[in-house]
Coordinates of C-alpha atoms and ligand atoms in Angstrom, one line a residue:
X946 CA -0.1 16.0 -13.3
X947 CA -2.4 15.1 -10.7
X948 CA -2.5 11.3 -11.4
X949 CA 0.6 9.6 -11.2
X950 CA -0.6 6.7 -14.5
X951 CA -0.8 8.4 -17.5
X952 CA -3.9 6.5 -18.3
X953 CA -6.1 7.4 -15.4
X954 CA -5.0 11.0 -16.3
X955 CA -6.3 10.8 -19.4
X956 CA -10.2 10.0 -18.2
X957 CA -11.6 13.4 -18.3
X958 CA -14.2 14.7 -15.5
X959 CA -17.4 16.4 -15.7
X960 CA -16.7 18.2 -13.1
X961 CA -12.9 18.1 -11.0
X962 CA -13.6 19.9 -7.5
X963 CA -10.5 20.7 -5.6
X964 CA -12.1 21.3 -1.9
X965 CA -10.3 23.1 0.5
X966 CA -12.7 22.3 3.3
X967 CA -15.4 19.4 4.1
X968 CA -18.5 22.2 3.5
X969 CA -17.1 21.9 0.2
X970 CA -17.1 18.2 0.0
X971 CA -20.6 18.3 0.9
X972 CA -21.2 20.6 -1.6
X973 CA -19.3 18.7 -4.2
X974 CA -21.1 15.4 -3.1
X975 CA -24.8 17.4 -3.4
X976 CA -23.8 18.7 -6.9
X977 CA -22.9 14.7 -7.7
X978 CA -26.3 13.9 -6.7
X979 CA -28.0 16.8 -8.0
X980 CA -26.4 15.9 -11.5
X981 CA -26.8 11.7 -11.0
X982 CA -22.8 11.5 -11.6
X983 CA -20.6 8.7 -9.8
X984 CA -18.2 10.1 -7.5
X985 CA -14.3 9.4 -6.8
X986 CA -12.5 10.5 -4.5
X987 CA -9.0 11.6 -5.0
X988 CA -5.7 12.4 -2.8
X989 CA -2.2 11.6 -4.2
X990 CA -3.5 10.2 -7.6
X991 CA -1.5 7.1 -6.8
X992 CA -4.2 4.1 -7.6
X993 CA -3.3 1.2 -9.3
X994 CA -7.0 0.5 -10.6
X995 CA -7.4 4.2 -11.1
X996 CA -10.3 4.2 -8.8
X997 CA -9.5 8.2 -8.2
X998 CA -10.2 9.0 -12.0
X999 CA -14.0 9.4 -13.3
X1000 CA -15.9 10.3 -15.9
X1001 CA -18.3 12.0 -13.2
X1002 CA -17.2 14.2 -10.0
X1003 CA -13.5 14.0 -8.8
X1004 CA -13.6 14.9 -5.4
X1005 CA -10.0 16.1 -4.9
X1006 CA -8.7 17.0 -1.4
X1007 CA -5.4 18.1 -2.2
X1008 CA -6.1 22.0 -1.0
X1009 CA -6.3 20.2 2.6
X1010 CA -2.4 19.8 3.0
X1011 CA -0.7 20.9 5.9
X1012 CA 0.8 19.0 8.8
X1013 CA 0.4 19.9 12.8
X1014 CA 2.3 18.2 15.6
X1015 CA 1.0 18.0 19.2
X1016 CA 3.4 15.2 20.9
X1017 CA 3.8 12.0 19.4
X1018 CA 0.4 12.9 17.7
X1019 CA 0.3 14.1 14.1
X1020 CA -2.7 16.0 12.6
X1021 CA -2.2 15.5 8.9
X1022 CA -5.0 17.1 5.8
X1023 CA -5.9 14.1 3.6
X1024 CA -4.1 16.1 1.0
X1025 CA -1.0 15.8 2.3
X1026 CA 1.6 13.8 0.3
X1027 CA 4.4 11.4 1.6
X1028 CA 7.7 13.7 1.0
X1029 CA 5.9 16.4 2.5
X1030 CA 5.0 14.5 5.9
X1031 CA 8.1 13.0 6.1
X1032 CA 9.8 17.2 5.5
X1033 CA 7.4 18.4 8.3
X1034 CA 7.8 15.4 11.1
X1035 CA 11.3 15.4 11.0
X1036 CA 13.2 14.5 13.4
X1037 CA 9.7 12.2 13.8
X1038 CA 8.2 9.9 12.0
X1039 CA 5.5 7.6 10.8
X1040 CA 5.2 3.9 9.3
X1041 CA 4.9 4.5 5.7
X1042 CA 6.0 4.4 2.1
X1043 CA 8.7 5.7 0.0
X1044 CA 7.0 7.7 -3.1
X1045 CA 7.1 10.9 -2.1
X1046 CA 4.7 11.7 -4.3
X1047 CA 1.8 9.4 -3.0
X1048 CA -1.0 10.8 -0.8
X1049 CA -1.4 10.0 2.7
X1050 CA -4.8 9.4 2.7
X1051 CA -4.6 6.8 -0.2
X1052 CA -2.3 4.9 1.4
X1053 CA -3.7 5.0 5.3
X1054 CA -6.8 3.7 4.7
X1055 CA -5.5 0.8 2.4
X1056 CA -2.8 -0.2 4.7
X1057 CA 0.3 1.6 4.3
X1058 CA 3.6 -0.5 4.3
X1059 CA 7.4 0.8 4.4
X1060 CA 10.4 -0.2 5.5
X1061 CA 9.6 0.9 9.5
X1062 CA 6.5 -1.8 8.9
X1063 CA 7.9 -4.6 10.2
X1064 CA 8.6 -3.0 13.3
X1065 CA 6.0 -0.5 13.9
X1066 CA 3.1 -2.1 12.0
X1067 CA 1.1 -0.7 9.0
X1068 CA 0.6 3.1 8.6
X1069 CA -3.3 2.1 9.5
X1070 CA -2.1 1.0 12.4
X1071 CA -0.6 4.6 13.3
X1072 CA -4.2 6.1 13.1
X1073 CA -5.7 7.1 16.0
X1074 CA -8.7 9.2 14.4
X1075 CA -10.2 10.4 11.1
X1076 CA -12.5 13.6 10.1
X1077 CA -14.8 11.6 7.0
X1078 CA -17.6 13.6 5.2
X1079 CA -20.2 10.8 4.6
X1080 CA -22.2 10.9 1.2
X1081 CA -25.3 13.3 2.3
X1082 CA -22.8 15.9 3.3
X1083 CA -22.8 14.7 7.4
X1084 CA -19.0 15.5 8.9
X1085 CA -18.3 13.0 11.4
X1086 CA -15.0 12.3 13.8
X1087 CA -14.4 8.9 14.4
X1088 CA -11.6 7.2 16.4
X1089 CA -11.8 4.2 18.9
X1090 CA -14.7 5.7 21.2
X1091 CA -16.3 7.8 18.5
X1092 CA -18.3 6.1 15.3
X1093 CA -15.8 3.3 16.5
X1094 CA -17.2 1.1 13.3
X1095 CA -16.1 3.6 10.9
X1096 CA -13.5 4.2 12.3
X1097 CA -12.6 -0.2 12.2
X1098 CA -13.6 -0.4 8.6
X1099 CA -11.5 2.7 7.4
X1100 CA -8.3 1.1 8.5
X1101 CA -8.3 -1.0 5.7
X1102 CA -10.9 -0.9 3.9
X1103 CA -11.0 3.1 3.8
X1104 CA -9.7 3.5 0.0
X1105 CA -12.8 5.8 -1.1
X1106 CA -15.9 3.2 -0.4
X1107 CA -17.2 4.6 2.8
X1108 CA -16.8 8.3 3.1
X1109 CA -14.5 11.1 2.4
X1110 CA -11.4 11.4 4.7
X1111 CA -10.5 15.1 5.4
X1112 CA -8.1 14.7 8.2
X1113 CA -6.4 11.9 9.9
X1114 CA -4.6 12.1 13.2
X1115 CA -1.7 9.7 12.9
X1116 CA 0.7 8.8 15.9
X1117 CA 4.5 9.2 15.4
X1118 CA 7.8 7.8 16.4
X1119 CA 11.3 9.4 16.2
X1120 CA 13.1 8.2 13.0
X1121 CA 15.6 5.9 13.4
X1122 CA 19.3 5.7 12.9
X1123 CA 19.3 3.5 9.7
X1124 CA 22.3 1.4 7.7
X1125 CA 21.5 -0.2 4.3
X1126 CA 22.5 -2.1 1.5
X1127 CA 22.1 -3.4 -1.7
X1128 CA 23.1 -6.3 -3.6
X1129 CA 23.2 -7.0 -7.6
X1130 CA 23.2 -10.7 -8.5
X1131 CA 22.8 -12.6 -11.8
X1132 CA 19.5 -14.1 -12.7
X1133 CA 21.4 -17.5 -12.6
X1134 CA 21.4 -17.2 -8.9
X1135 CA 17.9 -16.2 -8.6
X1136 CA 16.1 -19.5 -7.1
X1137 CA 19.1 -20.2 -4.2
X1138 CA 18.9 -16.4 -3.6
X1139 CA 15.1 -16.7 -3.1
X1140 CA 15.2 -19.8 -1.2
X1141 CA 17.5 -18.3 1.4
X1142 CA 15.0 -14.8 1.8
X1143 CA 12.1 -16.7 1.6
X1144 CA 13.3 -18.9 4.7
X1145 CA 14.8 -15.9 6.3
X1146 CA 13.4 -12.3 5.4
X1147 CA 10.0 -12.6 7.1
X1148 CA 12.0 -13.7 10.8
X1149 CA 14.9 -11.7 10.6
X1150 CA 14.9 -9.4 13.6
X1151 CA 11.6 -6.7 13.6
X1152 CA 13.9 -3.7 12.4
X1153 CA 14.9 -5.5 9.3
X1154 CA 13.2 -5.2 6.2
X1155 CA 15.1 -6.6 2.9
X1156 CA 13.1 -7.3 -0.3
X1157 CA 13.7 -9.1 -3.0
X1158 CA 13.1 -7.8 -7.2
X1159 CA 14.3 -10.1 -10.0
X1160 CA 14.1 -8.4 -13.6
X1161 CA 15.5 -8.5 -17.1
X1162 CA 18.9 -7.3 -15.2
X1163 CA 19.0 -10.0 -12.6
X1164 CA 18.4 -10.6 -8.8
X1165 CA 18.7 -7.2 -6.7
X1166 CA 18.3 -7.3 -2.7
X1167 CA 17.5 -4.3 -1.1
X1168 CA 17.5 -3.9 2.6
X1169 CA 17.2 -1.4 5.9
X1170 CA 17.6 -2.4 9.0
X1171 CA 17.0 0.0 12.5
X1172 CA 18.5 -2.9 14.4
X1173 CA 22.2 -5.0 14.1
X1174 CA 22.2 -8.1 12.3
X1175 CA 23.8 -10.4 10.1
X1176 CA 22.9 -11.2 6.5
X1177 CA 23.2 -14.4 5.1
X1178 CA 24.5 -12.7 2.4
X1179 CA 28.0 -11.4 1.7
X1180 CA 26.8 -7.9 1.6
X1181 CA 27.7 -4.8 4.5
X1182 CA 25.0 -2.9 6.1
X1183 CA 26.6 0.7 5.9
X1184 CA 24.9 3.8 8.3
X1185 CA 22.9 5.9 6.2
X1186 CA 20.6 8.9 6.8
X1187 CA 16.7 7.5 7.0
X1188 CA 15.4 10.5 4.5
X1189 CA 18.1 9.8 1.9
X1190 CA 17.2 6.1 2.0
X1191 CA 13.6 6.5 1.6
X1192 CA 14.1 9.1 -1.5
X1193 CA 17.0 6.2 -2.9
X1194 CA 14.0 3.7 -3.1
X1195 CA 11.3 6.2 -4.5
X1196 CA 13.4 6.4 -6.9
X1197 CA 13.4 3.2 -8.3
X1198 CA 10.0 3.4 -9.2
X1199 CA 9.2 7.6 -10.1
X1200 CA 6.6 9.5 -10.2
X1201 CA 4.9 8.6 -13.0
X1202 CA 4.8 5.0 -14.0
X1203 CA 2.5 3.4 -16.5
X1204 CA 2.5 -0.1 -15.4
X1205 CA -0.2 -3.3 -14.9
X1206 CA 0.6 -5.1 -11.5
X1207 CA -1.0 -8.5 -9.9
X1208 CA 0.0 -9.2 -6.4
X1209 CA -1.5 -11.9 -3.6
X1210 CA 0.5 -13.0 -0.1
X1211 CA 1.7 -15.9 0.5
X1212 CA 2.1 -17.9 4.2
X1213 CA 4.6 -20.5 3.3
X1214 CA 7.7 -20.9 1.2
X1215 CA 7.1 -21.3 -2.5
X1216 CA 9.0 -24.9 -3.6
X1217 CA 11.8 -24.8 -6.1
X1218 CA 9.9 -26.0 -8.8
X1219 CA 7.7 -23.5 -8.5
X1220 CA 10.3 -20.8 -8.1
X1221 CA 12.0 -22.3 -10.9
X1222 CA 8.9 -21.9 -13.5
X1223 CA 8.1 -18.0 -12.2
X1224 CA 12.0 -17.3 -12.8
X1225 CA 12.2 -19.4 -16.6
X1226 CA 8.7 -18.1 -17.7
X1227 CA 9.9 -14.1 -16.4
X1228 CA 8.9 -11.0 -18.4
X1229 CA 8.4 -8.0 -16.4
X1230 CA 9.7 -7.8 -13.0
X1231 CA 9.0 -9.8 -9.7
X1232 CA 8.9 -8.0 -6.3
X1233 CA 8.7 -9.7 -3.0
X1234 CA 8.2 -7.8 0.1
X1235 CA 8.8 -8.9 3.4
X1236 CA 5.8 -9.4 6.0
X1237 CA 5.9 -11.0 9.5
X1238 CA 7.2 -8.8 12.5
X1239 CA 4.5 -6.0 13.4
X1240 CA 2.4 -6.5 10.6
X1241 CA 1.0 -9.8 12.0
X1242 CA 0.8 -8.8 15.3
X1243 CA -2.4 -7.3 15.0
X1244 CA -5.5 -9.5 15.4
X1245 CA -6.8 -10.2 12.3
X1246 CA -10.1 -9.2 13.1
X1247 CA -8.5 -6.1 15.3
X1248 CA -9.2 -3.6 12.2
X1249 CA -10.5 -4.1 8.2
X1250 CA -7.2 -5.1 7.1
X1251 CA -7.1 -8.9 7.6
X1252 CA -3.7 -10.2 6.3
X1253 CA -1.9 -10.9 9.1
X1254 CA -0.7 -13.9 8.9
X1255 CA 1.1 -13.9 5.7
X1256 CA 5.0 -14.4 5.4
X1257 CA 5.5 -12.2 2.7
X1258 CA 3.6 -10.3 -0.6
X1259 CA 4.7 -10.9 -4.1
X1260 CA 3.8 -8.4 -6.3
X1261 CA 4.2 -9.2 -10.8
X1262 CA 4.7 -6.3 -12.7
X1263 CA 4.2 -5.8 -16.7
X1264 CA 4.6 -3.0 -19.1
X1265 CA 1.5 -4.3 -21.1
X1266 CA -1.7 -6.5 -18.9
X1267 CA -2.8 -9.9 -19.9
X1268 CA -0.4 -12.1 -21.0
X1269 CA 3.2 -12.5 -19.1
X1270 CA 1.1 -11.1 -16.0
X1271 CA -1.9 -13.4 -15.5
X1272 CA 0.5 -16.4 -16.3
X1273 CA 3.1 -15.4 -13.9
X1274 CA 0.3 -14.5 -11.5
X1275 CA -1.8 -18.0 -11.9
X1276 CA 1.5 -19.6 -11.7
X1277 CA 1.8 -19.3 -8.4
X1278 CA -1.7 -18.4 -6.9
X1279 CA -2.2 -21.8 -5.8
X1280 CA 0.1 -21.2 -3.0
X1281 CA -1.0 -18.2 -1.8
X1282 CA -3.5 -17.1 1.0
X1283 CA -6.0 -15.9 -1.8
X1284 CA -5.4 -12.1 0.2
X1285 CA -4.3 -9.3 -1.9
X1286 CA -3.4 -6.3 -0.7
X1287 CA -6.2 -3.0 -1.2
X1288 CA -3.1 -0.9 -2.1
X1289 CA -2.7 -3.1 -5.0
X1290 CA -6.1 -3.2 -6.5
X1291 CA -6.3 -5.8 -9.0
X1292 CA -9.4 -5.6 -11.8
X1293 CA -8.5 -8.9 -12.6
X1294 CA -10.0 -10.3 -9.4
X1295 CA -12.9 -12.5 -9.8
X1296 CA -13.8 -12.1 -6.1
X1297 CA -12.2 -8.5 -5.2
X1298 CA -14.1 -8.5 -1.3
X1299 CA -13.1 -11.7 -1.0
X1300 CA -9.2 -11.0 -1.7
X1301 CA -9.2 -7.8 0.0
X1302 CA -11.1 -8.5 3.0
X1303 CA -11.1 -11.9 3.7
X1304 CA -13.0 -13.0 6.8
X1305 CA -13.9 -9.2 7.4
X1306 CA -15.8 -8.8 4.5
X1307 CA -19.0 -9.0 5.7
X1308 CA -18.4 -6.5 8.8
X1309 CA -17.0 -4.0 6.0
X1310 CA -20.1 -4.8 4.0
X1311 CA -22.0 -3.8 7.0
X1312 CA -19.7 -0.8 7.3
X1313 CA -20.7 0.4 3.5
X1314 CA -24.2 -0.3 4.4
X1315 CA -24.6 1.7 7.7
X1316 CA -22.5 4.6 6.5
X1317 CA -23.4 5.0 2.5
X1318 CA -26.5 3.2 2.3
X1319 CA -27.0 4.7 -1.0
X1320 CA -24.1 3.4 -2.3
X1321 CA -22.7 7.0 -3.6
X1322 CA -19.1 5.5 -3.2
X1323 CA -17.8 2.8 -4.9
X1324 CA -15.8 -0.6 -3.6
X1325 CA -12.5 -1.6 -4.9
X1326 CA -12.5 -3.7 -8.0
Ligands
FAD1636 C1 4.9 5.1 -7.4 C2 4.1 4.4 -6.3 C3 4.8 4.1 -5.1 C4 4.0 3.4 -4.1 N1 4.7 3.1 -3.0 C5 4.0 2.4 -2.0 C6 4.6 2.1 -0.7 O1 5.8 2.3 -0.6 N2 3.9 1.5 0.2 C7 2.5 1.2 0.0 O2 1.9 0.7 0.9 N3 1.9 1.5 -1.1 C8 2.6 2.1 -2.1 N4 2.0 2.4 -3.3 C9 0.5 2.1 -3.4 C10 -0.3 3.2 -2.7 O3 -0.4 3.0 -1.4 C11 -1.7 3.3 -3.3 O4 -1.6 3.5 -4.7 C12 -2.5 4.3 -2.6 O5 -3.9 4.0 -2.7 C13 -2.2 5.7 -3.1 O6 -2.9 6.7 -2.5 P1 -3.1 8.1 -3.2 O7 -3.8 9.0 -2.3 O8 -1.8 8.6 -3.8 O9 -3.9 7.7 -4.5 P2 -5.4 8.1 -5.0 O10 -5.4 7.5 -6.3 O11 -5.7 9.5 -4.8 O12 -6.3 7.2 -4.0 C14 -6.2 5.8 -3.9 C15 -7.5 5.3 -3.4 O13 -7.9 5.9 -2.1 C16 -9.1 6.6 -2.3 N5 -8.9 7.9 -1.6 C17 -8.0 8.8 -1.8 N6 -8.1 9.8 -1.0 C18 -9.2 9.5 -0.2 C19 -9.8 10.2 0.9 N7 -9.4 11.4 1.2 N8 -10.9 9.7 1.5 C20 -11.3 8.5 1.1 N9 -10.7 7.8 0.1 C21 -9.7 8.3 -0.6 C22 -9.3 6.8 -3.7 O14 -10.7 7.0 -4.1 C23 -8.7 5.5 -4.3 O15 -9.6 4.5 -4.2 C24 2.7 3.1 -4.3 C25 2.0 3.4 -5.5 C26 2.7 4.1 -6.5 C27 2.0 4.4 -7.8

């Protein structure tokens, strides 16, 4: 299956085009317009909103896998996936996620966080340069000297709405020496065990990332850190290797999920009453990730992804929409920052540029508008 959620594998297109090279692309995008059929384009299958599925033309880039290291620099096909990056890099590697399943490109140009985020930034952040066939067929290269607008507005704001990404060069690090842990608590303990990580897992030390998921089985921590440090928890960082830890927490969610999810960050604490309500009123699962560190030392303004000053993102996540979700959602979106990650496309949004974008969204509207005046791609919901 090329779609990881069943029901955006289900939406059948007129025409699915696997393109092996950007000529094709262009073809692909002239037989689009030829035919007056929307366009999506599609690398890991991996979207939330399932913005890669259509009715019309698919535009899938998966034949353009393969991975070539000069240096520290990376030259990855857009249809690369995670596992398969990570396989080829090692003993390097980059800023990223955990499924192994989920495609590069997808994931680079909405962001891209991981556990190496909070000291090496977002996987955006690792790009130095991108190959993009624009709608009209036109390759262009693009890094900080070249089409250096593009090039601001794909980091970010990428996730098919300006172009299709064919290659992106991507600089690495070595991996790390890693320890982790994990710890199982009761839901009974939830609110003191979110009060302590909410005051301490967005300024623990950069190589530390711990996050936080309360379900129907209770409160589970689950951290890395690249660094020493102490928990405020009775629980022992133990060594580990950095590949077996990244497939350990792909595992928790699969490949395939069929699952509705609201998220927004949040820049201060959430108060116990508060806390107390979202934990009472739980019926799906709650998932709070760690920001700070890396992540917010970019200028906001430096690239199209703007939420960098948040302290953390808390991501709601339902079997069924509606219902538990918008009420846990609304619950506590009065705290927030109003941001929402483009990774996590929401439908639900009733100002989607707004939330994704914030104070950049009119320089990525300008983007859209200088690069696909016709509007052949389409935003985020
Ligand atoms: C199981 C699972 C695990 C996840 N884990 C993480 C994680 O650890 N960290 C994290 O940050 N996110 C994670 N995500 C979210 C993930 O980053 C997004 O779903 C991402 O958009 C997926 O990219 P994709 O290429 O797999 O998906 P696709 O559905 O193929 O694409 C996603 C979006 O990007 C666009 N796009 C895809 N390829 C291109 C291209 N070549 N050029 C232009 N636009 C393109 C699509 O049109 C679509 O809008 C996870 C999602 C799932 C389902």
């Amino acid at each position: 299956m090329t779609v990881a959620m069943p029901r955006f594998a289900a939406i059948e297109p007129e025409a699915l085009v696997e393109c092996a090279t950007p000529a094709e692309v262009a073809e692909a995008l002239a037989y689009a317009e030829r035919s007056g059929l929307e366009v999506a384009v599609r690398s890991g299958g991996h979207c939330f909103a399932g913005r890669s599925s259509s009715t019309g033309v698919v535009i899938d880039v998966t034949p353009m896998h393969g991975v070539a290291l000069d240096g520290d620099v990376a030259t990855v096909g857009a249809g690369t996936r995670l596992g398969a990056l990570y396989d080829a890099l090692e003993p390097s590697t980059i800023p990223a996620g955990c499924g192994p399943t989920v495609g590069i490109a997808g994931l680079a140009l909405g962001g891209g966080l991981g556990i190496l985020g909070r000291a090496h930034g977002l996987t955006c952040d690792a790009l130095l340069g991108a190959q993009v066939v624009l709608a009209g067929g036109r390759v262009v290269e693009c890094d900080a000297e070249r089409e250096p607008e593009l090039f601001w507005a794909l980091r970010g704001a990428g996730n098919g709405s300006l172009g299709v990404v064919t290659r992106l060069r991507l600089r690495t690090l070595p991996a790390p020496e890693i320890s982790a842990f994990e710890l199982h608590r009761p839901r009974e303990e939830a609110v003191e065990l979110i009060e302590t990580w909410q005051r301490w897992a967005p300024d623990a030390p950069d190589g530390v990332a711990v996050s936080l998921l309360l379900d129907d089985a209770g409160v589970h921590l689950i951290g890395t850190a690249t660094e020493p440090c102490e928990l405020p928890w009775e629980a022992e960082l133990r060594p580990a290797s950095f590949r077996d830890t990244k497939r350990r927490l792909a595992e928790r969610t699969g490949p395939e999920i069929d699952t509705w999810s609201r998220s927004e960050f949040f820049a201060r604490p959430l108060e116990r009453d508060t806390l107390e309500a979202l934990i009472e009123n739980l019926e799906g699962e709650l998932d709070f990730t760690p920001w700070g560190g890396a992540y917010n030392r970019v200028a906001p303004d430096a690239t199209a992804f703007v939420h960098r000053d948040a302290r953390f993102l808390l991501k709601h996540t339902a079997t069924t929409p509606g219902g538990w979700l918008d009420r846990s959602w609304k619950l506590v979106h009065p705290y927030g920052t109003g941001g929402v990650y483009p990774n996590f496309p929401d439908p639900g949004l009733a100002d989607p540029d707004g939330a994704y974008f914030g104070a950049n969204r009119d320089r990525v509207a300008r983007a859209r508008a200088a690069y696909d005046p016709e509007g052949v791609f389409q935003p985020l919901p």
